[in-house]
């Protein structure tokens, strides 16, 4: 990157450009340059380029001041950006879901009408975000916000990208996330979410310049610039006003602002003093420097301990190195030489002086712990539970520093998203697309965020069941606690209908069982009656058969034998 930048500068000195941003009428060039320097410094610390500083080493050769180039800033930015949106659902909706709030209504018919209207507006907004790659824009701006102290969202009406004219968009509106380095924004008095003026400047290539109808000249650089106020706007490439062709008709991109507002919203990371927010790590840079220096000292000390100085004494002559085997080589110090016989034998020894110490290691740990505190990222966010099992509540409380900081970020994002979604609807209303009317513009909205941390769903459900059984919570409140029910009134009606259906099914089953038992009882009774009648019939038949024998016995007495 640095090589390409130097190459461009060298080329620009040989082939000077005929256009410069300094020539752009009304453009706050000095403020833009100061802002750019600040942003590039922050970017260098995020990427770690700032740690590639060198000093004069041995024999005047350059040496790295921070050889290890430890850069915890990247991890800090990643943790903050991810925690901002929390545990989101894996679907195509934006990471922040906008829900429309209808006004108080007076009847069932009115409720149903407003319900259809709110669903229509929500579907339209989700469609625009989906076609603009909303999830990518949001997570990218979450990172950008941590690095530069804030992020921009811009809404552009792009009829030439409509599917009606061969484009890919069903709604000809594009949401963009311009890099803060390319934007100079001036807020409207004390209202930081509505801009009085806004410039967007970026370098483009010849092909993009030609796509805007720019006539290519011998210039070496091409600057795309946008200037917006609530009253007018102008879009140029260098000094030429750009144009687009839609359905054979040429549209000049300048003139009166048809919307009456600047379609750009700035969302700060944390706004404490100025309009532009503060980033996630500017106050941590000193820790990163000190951490690298102390790690370097500890590494040098450990290296010295691992490679001590070897000395010899009482050696006469030169030490001879002798090879015993292919892998073993020893130093031959010679023999003791002398006259008295009391001379000491030759000796080889290590000159050891312990350099790496527990205090050095403790200082590094102390610096790191303080970095974690001031970055609002606790050790548990790195998967460290401090060596013992903890309850879910304990671990959640250990996340409190990060959670409280991210909640503050969400305050700014909520306001910014309210303004941005309203901008989308007002552009649709102005351009008469998607059936957006003044009635829709009058609706309030809310931004629905996902939980910061994974939730113990089983424990939550048990609590809801217990509260419902003990009759200490309404069904509406329990549904609201679940967090996954969009229309609580409708869900309540569904539950009541389900209960009624279950009771009706149980009643039908009971009636059917009763009819079955009654039928079985009647069949049993009929069978019993048939058995009695059959028994009585057999008795009558037997009696009729016995009558002749009875008469004969009466007329002819039997033989006494």
XYZ file of C-alpha atoms in Angstrom:
561
model
C 0.000 0.000 0.000
C 2.776 2.410 0.937
C 4.613 1.522 -2.294
C 1.529 2.275 -4.408
C 0.988 5.560 -2.553
C 4.590 6.607 -3.140
C 4.287 5.570 -6.780
C 1.174 7.684 -7.235
C 2.910 10.658 -5.635
C 5.902 10.218 -7.907
C 3.676 10.021 -10.977
C 1.710 13.080 -9.889
C 4.937 15.084 -9.665
C 5.876 14.041 -13.191
C 2.360 14.383 -14.631
C 0.643 17.024 -12.522
C -3.132 16.685 -12.242
C -5.229 19.543 -13.552
C -7.725 19.075 -10.719
C -7.159 19.301 -6.979
C -9.602 19.136 -4.104
C -8.261 22.513 -3.069
C -9.891 23.891 -6.229
C -13.335 22.566 -5.239
C -15.469 25.583 -4.442
C -16.577 25.725 -0.810
C -14.829 22.471 0.078
C -13.250 22.604 3.591
C -9.915 21.256 2.389
C -7.959 22.051 5.569
C -10.510 20.319 7.792
C -10.554 17.363 5.409
C -6.756 17.015 5.581
C -6.661 17.233 9.382
C -9.411 14.655 9.640
C -7.644 12.393 7.140
C -4.376 12.489 9.108
C -6.212 11.549 12.301
C -8.097 8.704 10.626
C -4.998 7.274 8.960
C -3.135 7.258 12.283
C -5.991 5.314 13.874
C -6.046 2.938 10.916
C -2.300 2.311 11.236
C -2.706 1.292 14.858
C -5.547 -1.059 13.981
C -3.575 -2.769 11.210
C -0.372 -2.796 13.280
C 1.633 -0.703 10.799
C 2.419 1.743 13.614
C 4.358 -1.032 15.364
C 6.797 -1.329 12.452
C 8.833 1.590 13.798
C 12.612 1.142 13.581
C 15.621 2.516 15.466
C 19.337 2.575 14.740
C 20.844 -0.755 15.722
C 24.363 -2.174 15.688
C 26.665 -0.708 13.071
C 23.967 1.806 12.174
C 21.668 -0.812 10.709
C 17.917 -0.332 11.342
C 16.364 -2.539 14.013
C 12.738 -3.030 14.982
C 11.689 -1.030 18.026
C 8.862 -3.508 18.640
C 10.209 -6.833 17.308
C 7.222 -8.905 18.466
C 4.635 -6.407 17.109
C 1.974 -7.573 19.566
C -1.275 -5.884 18.539
C -4.257 -6.647 20.826
C -6.164 -3.755 19.253
C -7.495 -5.938 16.425
C -9.018 -8.391 18.908
C -10.505 -5.534 20.937
C -12.173 -4.093 17.841
C -13.503 -7.522 16.834
C -14.952 -8.208 20.306
C -16.697 -4.819 20.435
C -18.072 -5.129 16.892
C -19.471 -8.607 17.458
C -20.920 -7.808 20.888
C -22.682 -4.741 19.465
C -25.247 -6.865 17.592
C -25.259 -9.777 20.046
C -26.560 -13.265 19.306
C -28.559 -12.586 16.128
C -30.779 -14.986 14.219
C -29.260 -16.542 11.115
C -31.720 -15.164 8.588
C -31.668 -12.511 5.871
C -32.941 -9.614 7.965
C -30.678 -6.754 9.042
C -28.712 -7.243 12.259
C -31.026 -4.645 13.828
C -34.708 -5.319 13.105
C -37.027 -2.332 12.714
C -40.594 -2.738 13.985
C -43.279 -0.172 13.236
C -45.595 0.985 16.038
C -49.176 1.812 14.967
C -51.082 4.532 16.857
C -53.802 3.677 19.343
C -56.830 2.430 17.387
C -60.493 2.238 18.215
C -61.745 -1.077 16.877
C -60.894 -4.496 15.475
C -61.250 -3.261 11.906
C -58.877 -0.369 12.580
C -56.400 -2.718 14.272
C -56.352 -5.044 11.276
C -55.798 -2.108 8.903
C -52.866 -0.786 10.922
C -51.442 -4.279 11.226
C -51.363 -4.628 7.446
C -49.761 -1.190 7.140
C -47.030 -1.944 9.665
C -46.261 -5.276 8.008
C -46.064 -3.583 4.615
C -43.615 -0.930 5.841
C -41.443 -3.509 7.621
C -41.318 -5.717 4.521
C -40.364 -2.749 2.311
C -37.553 -1.668 4.658
C -36.226 -5.225 4.939
C -36.281 -5.558 1.145
C -34.157 -2.405 0.693
C -31.642 -3.603 3.270
C -31.520 -7.075 1.745
C -30.892 -5.728 -1.758
C -28.140 -3.482 -0.369
C -26.410 -6.298 1.535
C -27.627 -4.911 4.848
C -25.892 -7.392 7.121
C -22.536 -6.729 5.495
C -23.032 -2.957 5.726
C -23.919 -3.115 9.410
C -21.096 -5.380 10.566
C -18.605 -3.449 8.431
C -19.754 -0.178 9.954
C -19.512 -1.749 13.407
C -15.794 -2.349 12.749
C -15.381 1.084 11.146
C -17.017 2.719 14.144
C -14.534 1.104 16.542
C -11.571 2.173 14.381
C -12.496 5.710 13.335
C -14.840 6.674 16.170
C -18.028 6.541 14.105
C -19.592 5.457 10.839
C -21.776 6.854 8.056
C -24.846 5.480 6.317
C -25.981 7.096 3.082
C -29.197 6.565 1.112
C -29.137 7.065 -2.676
C -32.043 7.020 -5.112
C -30.782 4.988 -8.095
C -33.505 4.590 -10.759
C -30.868 3.357 -13.257
C -30.366 0.258 -11.053
C -34.068 -0.630 -11.060
C -35.125 -4.000 -12.475
C -37.535 -2.015 -14.625
C -34.555 -0.726 -16.602
C -32.432 -3.870 -16.548
C -30.958 -3.423 -13.064
C -31.053 -5.768 -10.080
C -33.155 -3.796 -7.599
C -36.896 -4.177 -7.126
C -36.783 -0.939 -5.097
C -34.459 1.633 -6.715
C -32.844 2.754 -3.468
C -29.319 1.898 -2.384
C -27.950 2.033 1.157
C -24.225 2.748 1.296
C -21.583 2.868 4.010
C -18.988 5.432 2.909
C -15.621 5.312 4.670
C -15.355 8.148 7.233
C -12.068 9.160 5.568
C -14.096 10.213 2.520
C -16.758 12.241 4.341
C -16.752 15.743 5.770
C -20.013 16.359 7.653
C -21.300 19.469 9.398
C -24.270 18.939 11.743
C -27.358 21.110 11.786
C -26.770 23.373 14.813
C -27.034 21.174 17.918
C -28.863 18.303 16.181
C -26.023 15.915 15.461
C -28.231 13.415 13.602
C -29.336 15.866 10.906
C -26.629 17.375 8.725
C -26.527 20.925 7.431
C -23.811 20.142 4.880
C -22.023 17.046 3.728
C -19.194 16.343 1.274
C -18.255 12.889 0.038
C -14.967 12.669 -1.864
C -13.183 9.611 -3.231
C -10.829 8.727 -6.030
C -12.194 6.665 -8.911
C -10.764 5.137 -12.078
C -11.435 6.101 -15.695
C -14.141 3.464 -16.195
C -16.223 4.700 -13.282
C -15.672 8.292 -14.367
C -16.964 7.466 -17.855
C -20.020 5.702 -16.370
C -21.055 9.106 -15.019
C -20.712 10.736 -18.439
C -17.326 12.280 -17.649
C -15.269 13.223 -20.671
C -11.811 11.737 -20.186
C -8.939 14.212 -20.533
C -5.220 14.033 -19.839
C -5.722 14.269 -16.059
C -3.926 11.707 -13.917
C -6.516 11.580 -11.113
C -10.299 11.484 -11.054
C -12.181 12.610 -7.959
C -15.855 11.791 -7.419
C -17.445 14.407 -5.153
C -20.909 14.851 -3.708
C -22.140 17.975 -1.939
C -25.471 17.972 -0.107
C -27.520 20.523 1.782
C -31.252 20.371 2.591
C -31.860 22.789 -0.296
C -29.600 21.598 -3.111
C -27.042 19.024 -4.162
C -24.347 18.602 -6.790
C -22.394 15.523 -7.860
C -19.220 15.927 -9.913
C -16.200 14.137 -11.274
C -13.405 16.650 -10.903
C -15.106 19.838 -12.146
C -17.727 18.246 -14.411
C -21.297 17.690 -13.200
C -22.112 14.011 -13.708
C -25.212 12.526 -15.312
C -26.965 9.191 -15.688
C -29.147 7.818 -18.471
C -32.471 6.203 -17.490
C -34.780 4.811 -20.181
C -33.007 6.885 -22.802
C -33.421 10.063 -20.777
C -30.359 11.861 -19.403
C -30.568 12.899 -15.746
C -28.269 15.653 -14.497
C -27.223 14.854 -10.936
C -27.400 18.334 -9.483
C -29.952 20.990 -8.633
C -32.651 21.333 -6.012
C -32.664 18.671 -3.307
C -36.007 16.862 -3.876
C -36.046 15.378 -0.367
C -35.462 18.481 1.751
C -32.777 16.824 3.907
C -29.244 15.450 3.618
C -29.607 11.662 3.104
C -26.587 10.864 5.287
C -26.523 9.805 8.948
C -23.475 9.742 11.226
C -23.541 7.241 14.110
C -20.759 7.757 16.673
C -19.017 4.947 18.504
C -19.068 6.923 21.753
C -19.818 10.640 21.566
C -18.390 12.364 24.617
C -17.235 15.872 23.629
C -17.358 16.600 19.899
C -19.625 15.758 16.971
C -17.214 13.072 15.815
C -17.043 10.159 18.240
C -14.021 8.644 19.952
C -12.779 5.249 18.850
C -12.316 2.070 20.871
C -8.542 2.140 21.348
C -6.960 5.595 21.154
C -6.577 5.597 24.945
C -4.968 2.129 24.784
C -2.049 2.970 22.481
C 0.342 3.700 25.370
C -0.440 0.246 26.836
C 0.321 -1.420 23.498
C 3.678 0.373 23.242
C 4.634 -0.467 26.814
C 3.464 -4.077 26.422
C 5.679 -4.536 23.360
C 8.697 -2.917 25.041
C 8.402 -4.995 28.207
C 7.823 -8.189 26.251
C 10.965 -7.332 24.281
C 12.947 -6.860 27.501
C 11.637 -10.122 28.895
C 12.462 -11.910 25.658
C 16.002 -10.504 25.620
C 16.524 -11.518 29.242
C 15.225 -15.021 28.563
C 17.504 -15.263 25.525
C 20.523 -14.243 27.598
C 19.612 -16.823 30.237
C 19.317 -19.513 27.556
C 22.640 -18.550 25.934
C 25.088 -17.691 28.748
C 28.728 -16.607 28.195
C 31.213 -19.503 28.343
C 34.619 -18.743 29.933
C 37.846 -20.690 30.524
C 40.601 -20.353 33.097
C 43.940 -21.935 33.987
C 44.269 -23.029 30.375
C 47.707 -23.125 28.833
C 47.713 -22.725 25.108
C 44.769 -22.870 22.763
C 41.572 -24.825 23.331
C 41.287 -27.674 20.829
C 37.893 -28.835 19.525
C 37.830 -32.608 19.048
C 35.142 -34.715 17.360
C 34.319 -37.862 19.315
C 31.473 -39.177 17.158
C 29.430 -37.859 14.250
C 27.228 -35.994 16.658
C 29.495 -35.211 19.620
C 32.219 -32.569 19.684
C 34.106 -31.584 22.826
C 36.622 -28.934 23.874
C 40.064 -30.178 24.905
C 41.428 -27.768 27.523
C 44.798 -29.498 27.701
C 46.626 -30.644 30.822
C 47.717 -28.978 33.968
C 51.184 -27.570 33.528
C 53.426 -26.345 36.277
C 56.400 -26.941 38.487
C 55.009 -27.132 42.002
C 52.179 -29.512 41.243
C 49.702 -27.269 43.060
C 48.435 -25.562 39.934
C 44.688 -25.689 39.285
C 43.462 -27.847 36.395
C 42.054 -26.198 33.261
C 38.394 -25.227 33.678
C 35.513 -24.209 31.386
C 32.378 -22.744 32.938
C 29.252 -20.645 32.229
C 29.125 -17.083 33.487
C 25.506 -17.063 34.692
C 23.611 -14.073 35.942
C 19.822 -14.475 36.098
C 18.204 -11.764 34.029
C 14.577 -12.873 33.478
C 12.717 -12.474 36.755
C 9.276 -12.940 38.233
C 9.018 -9.173 38.613
C 9.438 -8.700 34.855
C 6.757 -11.280 34.141
C 4.491 -9.710 36.769
C 4.852 -6.287 35.163
C 3.770 -7.685 31.786
C 0.735 -9.345 33.379
C -0.127 -6.131 35.176
C 0.026 -4.077 31.960
C -2.156 -6.639 30.178
C -4.743 -6.676 32.963
C -4.953 -2.893 32.898
C -5.331 -3.004 29.105
C -8.273 -5.392 29.494
C -9.908 -3.130 32.067
C -9.609 0.008 29.969
C -10.674 -1.789 26.764
C -13.873 -3.036 28.476
C -13.085 -6.605 27.347
C -12.911 -8.985 30.350
C -10.791 -12.168 30.255
C -13.951 -14.297 30.003
C -14.547 -12.757 26.557
C -11.365 -14.530 25.468
C -12.658 -17.860 26.798
C -10.841 -17.653 30.138
C -12.908 -18.665 33.188
C -9.963 -18.348 35.595
C -9.509 -22.066 36.017
C -12.739 -23.100 37.734
C -16.322 -23.852 36.870
C -18.652 -20.904 37.136
C -22.411 -20.554 36.904
C -23.946 -18.912 33.852
C -24.971 -15.915 35.991
C -21.415 -15.475 37.278
C -19.953 -15.534 33.782
C -22.635 -13.100 32.588
C -21.717 -10.704 35.387
C -18.067 -10.967 34.384
C -19.166 -9.714 30.965
C -20.744 -6.628 32.537
C -17.931 -4.228 31.570
C -18.255 -5.145 27.896
C -22.044 -5.339 28.060
C -22.450 -1.899 29.633
C -20.113 -0.337 27.080
C -21.880 -1.996 24.162
C -25.268 -0.936 25.552
C -24.038 2.656 25.385
C -23.069 2.111 21.746
C -26.565 0.777 21.089
C -28.097 4.013 22.366
C -26.393 5.928 19.554
C -27.167 3.259 16.955
C -30.855 3.190 17.909
C -31.272 6.913 17.308
C -29.232 6.742 14.098
C -31.251 3.804 12.747
C -34.521 5.580 13.544
C -33.370 8.568 11.478
C -32.002 6.373 8.687
C -35.172 4.274 8.330
C -37.232 7.449 8.284
C -35.005 8.777 5.487
C -35.702 5.624 3.480
C -39.460 6.019 3.895
C -39.401 9.732 3.023
C -37.457 9.075 -0.169
C -40.005 6.414 -1.149
C -42.823 8.821 -0.360
C -41.202 11.612 -2.422
C -40.560 9.314 -5.383
C -43.988 7.636 -5.011
C -42.709 4.065 -4.829
C -43.780 1.050 -2.768
C -47.072 2.722 -1.838
C -45.581 4.696 1.057
C -47.956 7.461 2.163
C -48.075 10.153 4.827
C -49.955 7.676 6.981
C -46.898 5.436 7.001
C -44.576 8.343 7.747
C -46.652 9.183 10.834
C -45.946 5.800 12.432
C -43.349 5.530 15.154
C -40.759 2.784 15.098
C -38.474 0.859 17.398
C -35.227 -1.018 16.844
C -35.217 -4.599 18.096
C -31.798 -5.813 19.283
C -30.700 -9.377 19.917
C -29.478 -10.422 23.394
C -25.876 -9.463 24.141
C -25.022 -12.954 25.406
C -26.300 -16.470 24.686
C -29.327 -17.084 26.890
C -30.063 -20.180 28.963
C -33.362 -20.827 27.209
C -34.266 -23.799 29.357
C -33.951 -21.773 32.566
C -36.002 -18.961 31.040
C -38.808 -21.317 30.015
C -38.880 -22.887 33.479
C -39.222 -19.436 35.030
C -42.076 -18.501 32.671
C -43.905 -21.763 33.443
C -43.542 -21.232 37.189
C -44.769 -17.639 36.975
C -47.706 -18.714 34.815
C -48.609 -21.578 37.182
C -48.399 -19.289 40.194
C -50.511 -16.723 38.312
C -48.058 -13.871 38.962
C -47.602 -12.840 35.323
C -49.962 -12.141 32.451
C -49.736 -14.069 29.203
C -48.885 -10.806 27.426
C -45.901 -10.170 29.700
C -44.616 -13.739 29.367
C -44.856 -13.515 25.591
C -42.941 -10.251 25.687
C -40.206 -11.867 27.795
C -39.738 -14.621 25.219
C -38.398 -12.044 22.762
C -39.372 -14.008 19.649
C -43.034 -12.943 19.381
C -43.615 -9.990 17.079
C -47.372 -9.478 17.523
C -48.248 -10.246 21.153
C -52.005 -9.640 20.767
C -52.209 -11.956 17.774
C -50.144 -14.626 19.532
C -52.433 -14.402 22.560
C -55.471 -14.949 20.323
C -53.715 -17.913 18.722
C -53.022 -19.415 22.147
C -56.668 -18.974 23.187
C -57.817 -20.530 19.922
C -55.398 -23.405 20.444
C -56.748 -23.966 23.966
C -60.323 -23.891 22.610
C -59.372 -26.324 19.819
C -57.727 -28.674 22.335
C -60.777 -28.564 24.610
C -63.081 -29.157 21.661
C -60.937 -32.083 20.532
C -60.930 -33.509 24.050
C -64.738 -33.113 24.257
C -65.185 -34.844 20.914
C -62.875 -37.647 22.020
C -64.757 -37.994 25.320
C -68.140 -38.050 23.529
C -66.851 -40.595 21.073
C -65.549 -42.756 23.913
C -68.839 -42.408 25.785
C -70.797 -43.393 22.667
C -68.493 -46.375 22.216
C -68.983 -47.485 25.817
C -72.769 -46.971 25.546
C -72.855 -49.042 22.392
C -70.815 -51.775 24.056
C -73.143 -51.680 27.076
C -76.219 -51.934 24.864
C -74.687 -54.837 22.950
C -73.865 -56.556 26.232
C -77.444 -56.050 27.450
C -78.848 -57.426 24.212
C -76.537 -60.397 24.435
C -77.608 -60.995 28.026
C -81.305 -60.855 27.053
C -80.673 -63.260 24.188
C -78.927 -65.657 26.562
C -81.860 -65.494 29.041
C -84.400 -66.098 26.277
C -82.341 -68.994 24.942
C -82.122 -70.497 28.419
C -85.852 -70.173 28.982
C -86.564 -71.743 25.596
C -84.360 -74.745 26.426
C -86.192 -75.189 29.727
C -89.563 -75.265 27.976
C -88.306 -77.797 25.443
C -87.029 -80.117 28.182
C -90.343 -79.933 30.016
C -92.296 -80.913 26.918
C -90.055 -83.931 26.359
C -90.537 -85.176 29.939
C -94.409 -85.107 29.944
C -95.023 -88.597 28.212
C -92.656 -90.325 30.623
C -94.421 -88.743 33.529
C -97.849 -90.013 32.355
C -96.536 -93.564 31.727
C -95.026 -93.721 35.130
C -98.323 -92.708 36.632
C -100.343 -95.418 34.771
C -97.841 -98.311 35.149
C -96.158 -98.484 38.453
C -92.614 -99.543 38.110
C -91.196 -102.917 39.036
C -90.034 -102.946 42.582
C -86.921 -104.576 41.341
